[in-house]
Amino acid sequence: MGSTVATSVIDVSKTFGQDKDQVTALDRVSVDIRENEFFTLLGPSGCGKTTLLRLIAGFEHPSGGKILLHGEEISHLPPFKRPVNTVFQSYALFPHITVSENIGFGLSMQDKPANEIKETVAAMLKLVQMESLADRRTDQISGGQQQRVALARALAPHPKVLLLDEPLSALDYKLRKEMQIELKTLQHETGITFIFVTHDQEEALTMSDRVAVMNQGRILQVGTPKEIYDHPAERFVADFIGDTNFLAADLNQSDNGRMMVTLPGGRTVETTQSDFPGAGKVNITIRPEQASLINGPSAADLSGTINNVVYSGNDTHVHVMLESDEPFVVRVQNRGAQSAQWESGQAVGIKLEPGSVQVLQD
Amino acid sequence: MNSSAPGRQLSSVERVALKRESRRNILLCTPAMIVLFFAASGPLLVMLVYSFLTPGDYGGVVYKLSSDGWFRVFFHQDIFDETVSVASAHLSIFWRSIKLSLLTTIAALILGFPTAYFIATRPVKSRNFWLFLVTIPFWTNLLIRTFAIMELIRNRGLVNNVLMKFGVIEQPIQMLYTDFAIMLGMTYVYLPLMILPLYASMEKLDFRLIEAGYDLYANRFRVLRKVIIPLVKPGIVAGSILVFIPSLGAFVTPRVLGGGKNMMLGNLIELQFGQGRNWPLGAALSISLLLIVMVAMLLYVKNMQKNKGEQN
Ligand SMILES: Nc1ncnc2c1ncn2[C@@H]1O[C@H](COP(=O)(O)OP(=O)(O)OP(=O)(O)O)[C@@H](O)[C@H]1O
Ligand SMILES: [Mg+2]
């Protein structure tokens, strides 16, 4: 993967409204999106994902900061002068023209020669498997097909960057799974930089090369899905990306320079993290699947009493109340009789996998 | 309602439901149908019959068949030497009516389009206020409004006085009693009829489609031409029809602002029923007007369909 920067967002802020009604949608956001990358903006509703996309597309203008495309500032350009295309959440297909004409719209607005438009449209129809519906009107095709046309329409002019605003959210579960794979393949085949917006953490983790987690107009953490999942920097990130446990702990440097975390109950485990908030009282997070239950407290890192066992298909969530009065969930895979042996009221020990303790910044 | 696939058998339940629905639909429109029948078809029938009768000496008709009314629409017979010539006065009035109505429609479209767009892009709460402003002219009588325009544009009217005061012109410009005055008056009178349907279809416009247009390299002009206009076409069609048809038959505005010389069809017809005392000719002219409207509508619809065909 090339590591040249496709889009730089530098210190960008966006405020809507005036005086009392002021809303800060983006607060000094900075991020570099690399060329050929599948980059995802992930965050809860209202955190500013769409606003950031619209700023890159040119539908909104930044209140502060600037946006570069391949090193050139584009903040002042109108949308039709930016080599960036958008797949809208609602698809926004033109209802008065056919599928083919929708796909060719961008090219014809760029005054490309007719035969080139025809060729590209044909190639795009093939790419998204819509050849048989080329002459349909866009209100006569299904949601999934509309999705494909919207994608083809945005890809046809071969933009430098493709912006996708929750393009899959209107599809049903199965179709969404299929389209996730198709999108990923398309991105790979076309080599176009994708900036993808979603509030579905699973979607973000499965599709992206890198993810930016946003909250309240700020980017909290940028990293590969694995980095984000395994090493969340902040409590919000850990909580938003999958289920997790939070505990209060003590962080100390041992005599030989290693960083040791003292868990509730007194056991210490080593952490190999490099970014620390500083020694003293800290919050830590442990993923439920990186802990296991054992009988008896002798070899356990944590101990407590089971107060609930929740079956959920693939695995069982065992809710434990620790002796420190903190709740802790352990995920046990449903293989053989393993999960059946745990029941409410039972005293258990919890064993943590090495490296499972993540110290948070806040 | 979707038309069912050909050959599909309706279940008995569906059939009963369908029957009930169509019966209800008929009931819903019956009162309006009755009014329309008596108020429109009835007089129309009377006109048609009158146009083939003989004029009475003091107006009205004599029940004796005659094609004289229709003959006089197109031809002129000299009272002294009885030579027949084409009724060029009538034809030029026809032509002027069509021309002025078309120009009025175009002017109303040019003025109404941006206005409707402006209103449709206001926050929902303030839209009603703007629409309310558009309908204010309807509050006063047409005649009064037309006389007000006359006051403005006559030689010693406000416009000329102001222009002369500031030295823009030396002599007053003759605006009153010209085709321009008629057009101005009709555009003013019928503009709301253009704005309202235009607004109705622009309000339904999905503004994300406009953004999609900009996103796909269309500049403002092209977004207007390739996205907005095709999408609000139903409003353009409705507005144009609503302005063109009453313009064609207008008689208050051309009478007041056009003076006696610059007649339009409406005035010509009125003349036959009044001073002219030739009801059959008036009736024949009225039917001609109706035919013009029908032909214009037909051409318009044909043209629309052709455009659609080109797009596909
Ligand atoms: N045009 C606007 N005028 C005023 N406030 C706005 C406007 N657009 C967005 N906002 C506000 O900015 C904040 C961020 O909105 P944005 O649409 O970017 O959120 P989002 O992350 O895309 O959320 P979602 O997942 O619900 O789409 C919200 O508080 C929203 O109310
Ligand atoms: Mg959004």
XYZ file of C-alpha atoms and ligand atoms in Angstrom:
706
model
C 0.000 0.000 0.000
C 1.304 3.426 -0.952
C 1.747 5.732 1.944
C 1.361 9.028 0.096
C -1.329 11.168 1.627
C -4.528 11.506 -0.418
C -6.404 13.913 1.815
C -5.187 15.976 4.719
C -7.648 17.449 7.131
C -5.762 20.061 9.106
C -7.195 21.570 12.252
C -10.674 21.739 10.760
C -13.558 23.129 12.794
C -17.153 23.556 11.782
C -19.752 25.499 13.709
C -23.377 25.711 12.632
C -25.765 28.460 13.619
C -25.121 31.650 15.531
C -24.971 32.880 19.081
C -27.229 30.827 21.357
C -28.074 28.193 18.768
C -24.465 27.498 17.957
C -23.535 23.846 17.410
C -19.917 22.779 17.109
C -20.065 19.831 14.735
C -16.288 19.511 14.362
C -13.683 20.683 16.823
C -10.132 21.080 15.470
C -10.043 17.763 13.642
C -6.799 16.676 12.021
C -6.271 13.467 10.084
C -4.267 12.227 7.108
C -5.946 9.753 4.792
C -3.527 7.773 2.696
C -3.767 6.947 -0.952
C -5.499 3.654 -1.863
C -6.709 3.291 1.661
C -10.082 2.107 2.926
C -10.500 4.655 5.674
C -13.490 4.617 7.984
C -14.986 7.347 10.147
C -16.722 5.602 13.009
C -18.757 7.217 15.741
C -22.165 7.565 17.307
C -24.986 9.587 15.783
C -24.329 13.318 15.746
C -20.567 13.071 16.273
C -19.810 14.940 13.040
C -19.039 12.175 10.533
C -21.338 13.496 7.831
C -20.131 17.029 8.447
C -16.525 15.979 7.875
C -17.477 14.211 4.627
C -19.475 17.204 3.452
C -16.507 19.464 4.117
C -14.277 17.219 2.020
C -16.915 17.066 -0.746
C -17.340 20.846 -0.651
C -20.996 21.081 0.393
C -19.972 22.885 3.573
C -17.147 25.288 4.203
C -14.871 24.979 7.236
C -15.171 27.543 10.028
C -11.477 27.017 10.630
C -8.553 24.969 9.325
C -8.010 23.631 5.829
C -8.393 20.573 3.658
C -5.743 19.398 1.206
C -6.093 16.970 -1.667
C -2.760 15.555 -2.800
C -1.065 18.479 -1.127
C -3.209 21.175 -2.741
C -5.646 23.190 -0.730
C -9.230 22.633 -1.885
C -11.155 24.362 0.901
C -12.194 27.216 -1.383
C -13.275 25.084 -4.380
C -16.970 24.419 -5.127
C -17.973 20.727 -5.149
C -18.054 20.526 -8.947
C -14.400 21.458 -9.144
C -13.204 18.808 -6.697
C -12.058 15.427 -8.031
C -13.994 13.809 -5.222
C -17.291 11.945 -5.524
C -19.890 10.970 -2.981
C -22.122 7.966 -2.484
C -25.008 9.517 -0.600
C -26.730 7.797 2.253
C -30.070 8.113 0.464
C -28.339 7.278 -2.868
C -29.774 10.475 -4.415
C -30.137 8.860 -7.834
C -31.723 11.061 -10.492
C -35.268 9.782 -10.955
C -35.781 11.366 -14.375
C -33.047 9.468 -16.204
C -32.085 5.826 -16.622
C -29.548 3.751 -14.743
C -27.007 4.199 -17.566
C -27.567 7.927 -17.741
C -27.136 8.198 -14.002
C -23.811 6.417 -14.222
C -22.711 8.557 -17.161
C -23.852 11.851 -15.591
C -20.514 12.836 -14.077
C -18.597 12.049 -17.247
C -20.983 13.968 -19.465
C -20.768 16.960 -17.107
C -17.003 16.756 -17.569
C -17.653 16.971 -21.320
C -15.993 13.652 -22.004
C -16.428 12.343 -25.583
C -19.555 10.254 -26.141
C -17.761 7.020 -26.948
C -15.615 7.274 -23.847
C -18.728 7.816 -21.741
C -20.359 4.806 -23.363
C -17.354 2.598 -22.696
C -16.957 3.682 -19.094
C -20.666 3.277 -18.393
C -20.580 -0.229 -19.869
C -17.551 -1.112 -17.754
C -19.210 0.293 -14.633
C -22.451 -1.586 -15.302
C -20.395 -4.743 -15.547
C -18.435 -3.943 -12.417
C -21.591 -3.634 -10.330
C -23.451 -6.363 -12.233
C -26.244 -4.130 -13.440
C -25.975 -4.703 -17.214
C -29.450 -6.158 -17.507
C -31.070 -3.119 -15.854
C -29.172 -0.436 -17.765
C -32.284 1.129 -19.289
C -34.504 0.978 -16.242
C -35.482 4.096 -14.417
C -33.963 4.332 -10.993
C -37.289 4.208 -9.190
C -37.940 0.848 -10.771
C -35.074 -1.038 -9.141
C -34.576 -2.451 -5.651
C -32.701 -0.824 -2.797
C -29.644 -3.017 -3.242
C -29.599 -2.271 -6.952
C -29.940 1.451 -6.297
C -26.989 1.133 -3.981
C -24.942 -0.408 -6.764
C -25.945 2.280 -9.250
C -25.032 5.005 -6.756
C -21.642 3.370 -6.358
C -21.090 3.041 -10.091
C -22.188 6.640 -10.647
C -19.670 7.917 -8.120
C -16.872 5.678 -9.399
C -17.385 6.361 -13.118
C -15.484 9.684 -13.205
C -12.644 7.890 -11.412
C -12.360 10.322 -8.505
C -9.207 10.697 -6.452
C -11.223 10.069 -3.329
C -14.612 8.399 -2.936
C -16.759 9.471 -0.001
C -19.390 7.041 1.265
C -21.892 8.207 3.864
C -23.410 5.166 5.570
C -24.111 3.614 2.180
C -25.227 0.284 3.604
C -27.423 1.396 6.459
C -30.669 1.117 4.486
C -30.044 -2.482 3.427
C -31.137 -5.565 5.296
C -28.615 -7.614 7.217
C -27.818 -10.225 4.585
C -27.521 -7.791 1.708
C -25.397 -5.529 3.874
C -22.942 -8.349 4.509
C -22.741 -9.049 0.789
C -22.257 -5.390 -0.089
C -19.539 -5.042 2.538
C -17.481 -7.633 0.722
C -18.311 -6.150 -2.675
C -17.302 -2.684 -1.542
C -14.026 -3.938 -0.182
C -13.318 -5.790 -3.431
C -14.247 -2.741 -5.488
C -11.930 -0.564 -3.485
C -9.137 -3.032 -4.060
C -9.799 -3.335 -7.799
C -10.146 0.365 -8.513
C -7.354 1.505 -6.226
C -9.397 4.578 -5.293
C -9.147 5.982 -1.787
C -12.392 5.302 0.086
C -13.549 7.382 3.015
C -16.373 5.428 4.519
C -18.746 6.594 7.228
C -20.562 4.243 9.546
C -21.798 4.017 13.080
C -21.591 0.220 12.990
C -18.381 -0.826 14.704
C -18.454 -4.338 13.286
C -18.720 -2.959 9.753
C -15.810 -0.610 10.452
C -13.604 -3.389 11.800
C -14.271 -5.848 8.983
C -13.878 -3.440 6.072
C -11.261 -0.855 6.914
C -7.549 -0.497 6.524
C -7.697 2.192 9.169
C -10.437 3.550 11.382
C -10.903 6.943 12.997
C -13.139 6.828 16.044
C -15.043 10.069 16.535
C -17.067 11.486 19.359
C -18.600 14.917 19.878
C -16.840 16.534 16.953
C -13.392 15.184 17.754
C -11.302 12.307 16.450
C -10.289 10.253 19.485
C -8.091 7.627 17.912
C -6.874 6.595 14.474
C -5.474 3.148 13.786
C -5.911 -0.228 12.155
C -8.969 -2.171 13.300
C -6.684 -4.379 15.403
C -4.966 -1.436 17.048
C -8.281 0.160 17.842
C -9.791 -3.022 19.182
C -6.843 -4.304 21.130
C -5.391 -1.008 22.265
C -8.164 1.520 22.691
C -6.633 4.732 23.975
C -9.692 6.081 25.729
C -12.622 4.735 27.621
C -15.056 5.910 24.919
C -13.172 4.045 22.190
C -12.976 0.838 24.216
C -16.651 1.041 25.020
C -17.806 1.927 21.506
C -15.785 -0.813 19.801
C -17.316 -4.010 21.111
C -18.125 -5.152 24.648
C -15.542 -4.627 27.306
C -14.907 -4.492 31.053
C -13.623 -1.464 32.908
C -11.735 -1.697 36.206
C -9.911 0.725 38.440
C -6.266 -0.255 38.967
C -2.848 1.022 40.030
C 0.024 1.520 37.643
C 3.582 1.258 38.987
C 7.043 1.008 37.574
C 8.822 -2.049 38.992
C 12.492 -2.116 40.038
C 13.627 -3.478 36.697
C 11.772 -0.755 34.721
C 8.775 -2.818 33.666
C 5.280 -1.349 33.964
C 3.105 -3.336 36.325
C -0.682 -3.026 36.796
C -2.071 -3.932 40.206
C -5.571 -5.384 39.710
C -8.417 -5.138 42.228
C -7.692 -7.978 44.633
C -3.952 -7.421 44.598
C -2.563 -9.460 41.708
C -0.121 -7.669 39.403
C 0.227 -8.166 35.656
C 2.718 -6.662 33.278
C 1.711 -4.355 30.477
C 3.765 -3.815 27.341
C 1.998 -0.639 26.348
C 4.154 2.331 25.476
C 1.691 5.191 25.932
C 0.898 5.803 29.573
C -1.067 8.431 31.329
C 1.552 8.283 34.146
C 1.862 6.126 37.219
C -0.820 6.048 39.920
C -4.536 5.374 39.784
C -5.657 4.407 36.279
C -8.566 2.862 34.454
C -7.992 -0.367 32.617
C -10.069 -2.315 30.131
C -10.188 -6.057 29.465
C -12.133 -7.676 26.599
C -14.597 -10.365 27.752
C -13.140 -12.931 25.371
C -9.629 -12.399 26.691
C -10.578 -13.730 30.105
C -11.535 -17.232 31.148
C -13.225 -18.754 34.152
C -11.537 -21.217 36.469
C -12.627 -23.046 39.575
C -11.190 -21.724 42.803
C -9.230 -18.547 43.391
C -5.708 -20.048 43.673
C -4.421 -19.289 40.137
C -6.904 -16.538 39.397
C -6.092 -12.900 38.508
C -9.526 -11.786 39.695
C -12.169 -13.524 41.733
C -15.872 -13.093 42.433
C -19.317 -14.631 42.255
C -21.386 -15.383 39.176
C -24.652 -13.437 39.199
C -25.950 -14.132 35.710
C -25.363 -16.517 32.803
C -26.666 -15.278 29.423
C -26.749 -17.647 26.486
C -26.238 -15.929 23.112
C -25.799 -18.492 20.369
C -22.109 -18.813 19.657
C -21.096 -18.091 23.173
C -22.309 -17.495 26.679
C -21.799 -14.278 28.628
C -21.056 -14.978 32.272
C -21.607 -11.935 34.498
C -19.400 -11.978 37.563
C -19.511 -9.612 40.553
C -15.906 -9.159 41.636
C -14.917 -9.023 45.287
C -14.104 -5.336 44.670
C -17.812 -4.871 43.841
C -17.119 -4.213 40.177
C -19.041 -6.122 37.465
C -17.028 -8.204 35.020
C -18.237 -10.165 31.992
C -16.454 -13.237 30.676
C -17.323 -14.656 27.278
C -17.215 -18.422 27.169
C -17.411 -20.221 23.844
C -20.220 -22.736 23.607
C -18.208 -25.819 22.858
C -19.029 -29.125 24.526
C -20.047 -28.853 28.143
C -17.720 -25.919 28.924
C -20.399 -23.289 29.391
C -22.872 -25.575 31.060
C -20.679 -25.901 34.118
C -21.179 -22.270 35.211
C -24.237 -21.176 37.101
C -25.423 -18.240 39.178
C -24.195 -18.018 42.759
C -21.029 -19.965 42.062
C -17.723 -18.538 43.312
C -15.174 -18.398 40.491
C -11.732 -17.180 39.560
C -10.941 -15.231 36.398
C -7.766 -15.820 34.471
C -6.561 -13.102 32.067
C -4.650 -13.745 28.849
C -1.213 -12.181 28.661
C -1.386 -8.667 27.199
C -5.126 -8.401 27.700
C -4.906 -5.534 30.173
C -5.132 -2.210 28.382
C -4.401 0.963 30.360
C -6.624 3.863 29.278
C -5.605 7.506 28.911
C -8.603 8.719 30.855
C -52.802 1.771 -7.834
C -50.681 -0.675 -9.789
C -52.223 -2.154 -12.848
C -52.203 -5.856 -12.233
C -50.281 -8.121 -14.545
C -52.277 -9.077 -17.626
C -54.203 -12.274 -17.211
C -54.017 -12.288 -13.447
C -57.150 -13.618 -11.876
C -58.536 -11.498 -9.082
C -59.770 -13.359 -6.065
C -63.399 -12.849 -5.151
C -62.387 -10.803 -2.126
C -60.238 -8.559 -4.272
C -63.043 -8.135 -6.753
C -65.511 -7.085 -4.115
C -62.990 -4.664 -2.609
C -62.207 -3.214 -6.005
C -65.880 -2.721 -6.748
C -66.468 -1.040 -3.427
C -63.507 1.237 -3.988
C -64.575 2.305 -7.450
C -68.110 2.931 -6.207
C -66.721 5.159 -3.462
C -64.502 7.003 -5.947
C -67.499 7.750 -8.133
C -69.399 9.090 -5.145
C -66.480 11.337 -4.217
C -66.375 13.124 -7.536
C -70.072 13.195 -8.376
C -70.935 16.631 -6.892
C -68.085 18.367 -8.704
C -69.014 16.534 -11.877
C -72.575 17.810 -11.660
C -71.421 21.398 -11.147
C -68.912 21.148 -13.965
C -71.457 19.635 -16.287
C -74.038 22.344 -15.818
C -71.592 25.243 -15.505
C -69.229 24.298 -18.318
C -70.751 21.802 -20.688
C -74.174 23.412 -20.684
C -73.088 26.905 -21.768
C -70.628 25.353 -24.173
C -73.440 23.480 -25.846
C -75.487 26.650 -26.007
C -72.530 28.459 -27.611
C -72.124 25.719 -30.157
C -75.794 25.911 -31.093
C -75.845 29.723 -31.172
C -72.853 29.826 -33.485
C -75.003 28.202 -36.169
C -78.010 30.520 -35.758
C -78.934 33.920 -37.182
C -78.276 37.152 -35.234
C -81.313 38.993 -33.889
C -81.704 42.685 -34.711
C -81.173 43.826 -31.130
C -78.833 41.085 -30.002
C -79.797 37.560 -29.159
C -80.492 34.997 -31.827
C -83.211 34.015 -34.222
C -83.773 30.305 -34.464
C -82.845 29.962 -38.093
C -79.835 27.905 -39.168
C -76.996 29.893 -40.677
C -73.264 29.497 -41.180
C -72.847 33.261 -41.284
C -71.307 33.424 -37.799
C -68.521 31.007 -38.690
C -68.101 32.603 -42.104
C -67.464 35.955 -40.479
C -64.809 34.590 -38.197
C -62.533 34.177 -41.156
C -63.990 36.325 -43.936
C -65.172 39.848 -44.316
C -67.990 40.877 -46.632
C -68.118 44.480 -47.687
C -71.509 45.998 -46.918
C -71.623 48.021 -50.131
C -70.139 45.992 -52.975
C -70.468 42.618 -51.198
C -66.917 41.555 -52.108
C -65.508 38.908 -49.837
C -62.073 39.247 -48.321
C -60.193 37.518 -45.511
C -61.113 38.985 -42.134
C -57.601 40.205 -41.505
C -58.700 42.245 -38.489
C -59.940 39.077 -36.790
C -56.926 37.050 -37.758
C -54.539 39.682 -36.443
C -56.449 39.710 -33.165
C -56.125 35.938 -33.008
C -52.451 36.235 -33.695
C -51.933 39.035 -31.184
C -53.796 37.064 -28.508
C -51.651 34.001 -29.022
C -48.458 36.047 -29.167
C -49.233 38.113 -26.073
C -50.366 35.040 -24.129
C -47.190 33.181 -25.024
C -45.044 36.166 -24.071
C -46.991 36.544 -20.832
C -46.457 32.865 -20.041
C -42.732 33.150 -20.720
C -42.436 36.323 -18.654
C -44.358 34.742 -15.782
C -42.131 31.658 -15.972
C -38.950 33.725 -15.921
C -40.196 35.801 -12.988
C -41.960 32.978 -11.175
C -39.255 30.329 -11.318
C -36.671 32.072 -9.117
C -39.429 33.269 -6.793
C -40.805 29.758 -6.332
C -37.271 28.455 -5.830
C -36.626 31.123 -3.240
C -39.773 30.213 -1.318
C -39.118 26.480 -1.538
C -35.652 26.940 -0.071
C -36.812 28.995 2.929
C -37.114 27.282 6.307
C -40.446 25.451 6.506
C -41.833 27.905 9.023
C -41.387 31.032 6.911
C -42.586 29.476 3.629
C -46.238 30.050 4.476
C -45.493 33.708 5.047
C -43.977 34.090 1.579
C -46.844 32.169 -0.017
C -49.230 34.432 1.810
C -47.487 37.450 0.268
C -47.888 35.921 -3.184
C -51.631 35.577 -2.713
C -52.225 39.110 -1.423
C -53.071 40.508 -4.887
C -56.074 38.155 -4.985
C -57.598 40.099 -2.140
C -58.575 43.025 -4.281
C -60.678 43.149 -7.378
C -58.977 42.581 -10.718
C -60.380 45.785 -12.136
C -58.977 47.873 -9.299
C -55.557 46.315 -9.654
C -55.596 46.902 -13.383
C -56.539 50.538 -12.933
C -53.702 50.849 -10.465
C -51.259 49.679 -13.120
C -52.817 52.178 -15.491
C -52.140 54.933 -12.965
C -48.521 53.845 -12.768
C -47.714 53.681 -16.443
C -49.824 56.381 -18.041
C -48.060 59.360 -19.531
C -48.476 61.440 -16.384
C -48.232 58.409 -14.166
C -45.748 57.634 -11.442
C -43.163 55.877 -13.582
C -42.932 58.587 -16.212
C -42.989 61.348 -13.604
C -40.120 59.836 -11.657
C -38.068 59.171 -14.772
C -38.607 62.736 -15.948
C -37.878 64.201 -12.564
C -34.482 62.529 -12.488
C -33.827 63.569 -16.056
C -33.627 60.060 -17.438
C -36.137 61.002 -20.126
C -37.386 64.279 -21.530
C -40.739 63.177 -22.882
C -43.041 60.673 -21.198
C -42.747 57.180 -22.681
C -45.955 55.905 -24.188
C -46.548 52.718 -22.241
C -50.273 52.721 -21.679
C -52.380 51.422 -24.600
C -49.563 49.315 -26.007
C -49.012 45.565 -26.258
C -46.356 46.028 -23.625
C -48.955 47.363 -21.204
C -51.239 44.391 -21.854
C -48.384 41.977 -21.296
C -47.284 43.762 -18.161
C -50.805 43.688 -16.774
C -51.405 40.038 -17.603
C -48.043 38.979 -16.253
C -48.837 40.766 -13.019
C -52.320 39.291 -12.773
C -51.374 35.709 -13.585
C -47.954 35.514 -11.942
C -49.314 33.875 -8.753
C -50.876 31.166 -10.928
C -47.366 30.403 -12.145
C -45.650 30.638 -8.773
C -48.026 28.378 -6.853
C -47.767 25.213 -8.977
C -44.049 25.819 -9.465
C -43.636 26.081 -5.722
C -45.701 22.932 -5.204
C -43.336 20.865 -7.322
C -40.185 22.548 -6.032
C -41.229 21.895 -2.484
C -41.224 18.196 -3.298
C -37.801 18.486 -4.916
C -35.166 16.407 -3.145
C -32.371 18.921 -2.630
C -29.882 16.114 -2.191
C -30.273 15.537 -5.923
C -28.965 19.042 -6.473
C -25.969 18.250 -4.300
C -25.492 15.044 -6.271
C -25.443 17.166 -9.416
C -22.772 19.483 -8.012
C -20.833 16.474 -6.790
C -20.820 15.056 -10.331
C -19.147 18.114 -11.850
C -22.268 20.000 -12.952
C -21.905 23.750 -12.437
C -24.843 25.882 -11.333
C -26.233 26.404 -14.793
C -26.043 22.731 -15.650
C -27.597 21.673 -12.370
C -30.483 23.968 -13.251
C -30.807 22.541 -16.749
C -30.077 18.888 -16.118
C -31.485 18.343 -12.654
C -33.834 21.053 -11.394
C -35.821 21.836 -14.537
C -36.505 18.192 -15.490
C -37.589 17.468 -11.936
C -39.953 20.414 -11.592
C -41.353 20.002 -15.104
C -44.830 19.084 -13.823
C -44.927 22.460 -12.067
C -43.701 24.269 -15.178
C -46.371 22.569 -17.278
C -49.150 23.265 -14.792
C -48.089 26.887 -14.286
C -47.776 27.540 -18.013
C -51.234 26.123 -18.697
C -52.734 28.110 -15.841
C -51.233 31.330 -17.195
C -51.596 30.738 -20.931
C -55.271 29.802 -21.003
C -56.730 32.707 -19.038
C -54.360 35.082 -20.850
C -55.757 33.942 -24.150
C -59.288 34.775 -23.054
C -58.477 37.823 -20.940
C -60.596 40.891 -21.567
C -60.422 43.199 -18.537
C -56.665 43.741 -18.774
C -56.475 44.352 -22.543
C -59.555 46.575 -22.353
C -58.126 48.829 -19.628
C -54.437 48.770 -20.532
C -54.659 48.161 -24.285
C -57.328 50.733 -24.986
C -59.803 50.319 -27.820
C -57.260 49.634 -30.539
C -55.214 46.819 -29.071
C -57.932 44.243 -28.795
C -57.501 40.661 -27.772
C -59.843 37.764 -28.444
C -61.722 38.305 -25.218
C -62.535 41.867 -26.221
C -63.538 40.852 -29.717
C -65.937 38.286 -28.312
C -67.305 40.724 -25.779
C -67.846 43.222 -28.586
C -69.992 40.796 -30.553
C -72.248 40.138 -27.600
C -72.441 43.855 -26.805
C -72.261 46.652 -29.306
C -71.749 44.323 -32.249
C -75.065 42.559 -31.632
C -73.827 39.515 -33.453
C -74.186 36.661 -31.012
C -73.557 33.874 -33.545
C -70.233 35.468 -34.510
C -69.362 35.878 -30.811
C -70.266 32.263 -30.198
C -68.210 31.099 -33.178
C -65.255 33.156 -31.923
C -65.633 31.611 -28.465
C -65.602 28.130 -29.907
C -62.556 29.085 -31.989
C -60.815 30.216 -28.827
C -61.611 26.875 -27.263
C -60.223 25.091 -30.304
C -57.000 27.114 -30.129
C -56.596 26.162 -26.488
C -57.205 22.527 -27.305
C -54.724 22.518 -30.159
C -52.150 24.325 -28.006
C -52.608 21.764 -25.233
C -52.309 18.920 -27.696
C -49.081 20.326 -29.141
C -47.771 20.896 -25.647
C -48.497 17.359 -24.504
C -47.047 15.925 -27.732
C -43.910 17.974 -27.211
C -43.603 16.765 -23.618
C -43.904 13.175 -24.718
C -41.292 13.706 -27.403
C -38.904 15.144 -24.835
C -39.500 12.164 -22.642
C -38.861 9.855 -25.561
C -35.543 11.568 -26.231
C -34.482 11.115 -22.674
C -35.042 7.379 -22.707
N -26.850 22.169 8.599
C -26.757 22.055 9.940
N -27.237 23.033 10.734
C -27.134 22.950 12.079
N -26.587 21.923 12.720
C -26.095 20.915 11.994
C -26.165 20.925 10.559
N -25.602 19.787 10.114
C -25.214 19.107 11.191
N -25.502 19.772 12.338
C -25.193 19.345 13.701
O -23.846 18.964 13.741
C -23.669 17.802 14.509
C -22.994 16.723 13.686
O -23.855 16.323 12.660
P -23.482 15.198 11.596
O -24.589 15.138 10.619
O -22.134 15.458 11.074
O -23.499 13.884 12.494
P -23.247 12.381 12.067
O -22.052 11.926 12.803
O -23.223 12.249 10.606
O -24.521 11.662 12.677
P -25.413 10.461 12.070
O -24.701 9.200 12.374
O -26.681 10.586 12.853
O -25.585 10.726 10.625
C -25.045 17.411 15.005
O -25.180 17.887 16.304
C -25.980 18.118 14.078
O -27.161 18.446 14.736
Mg -24.541 11.311 9.158
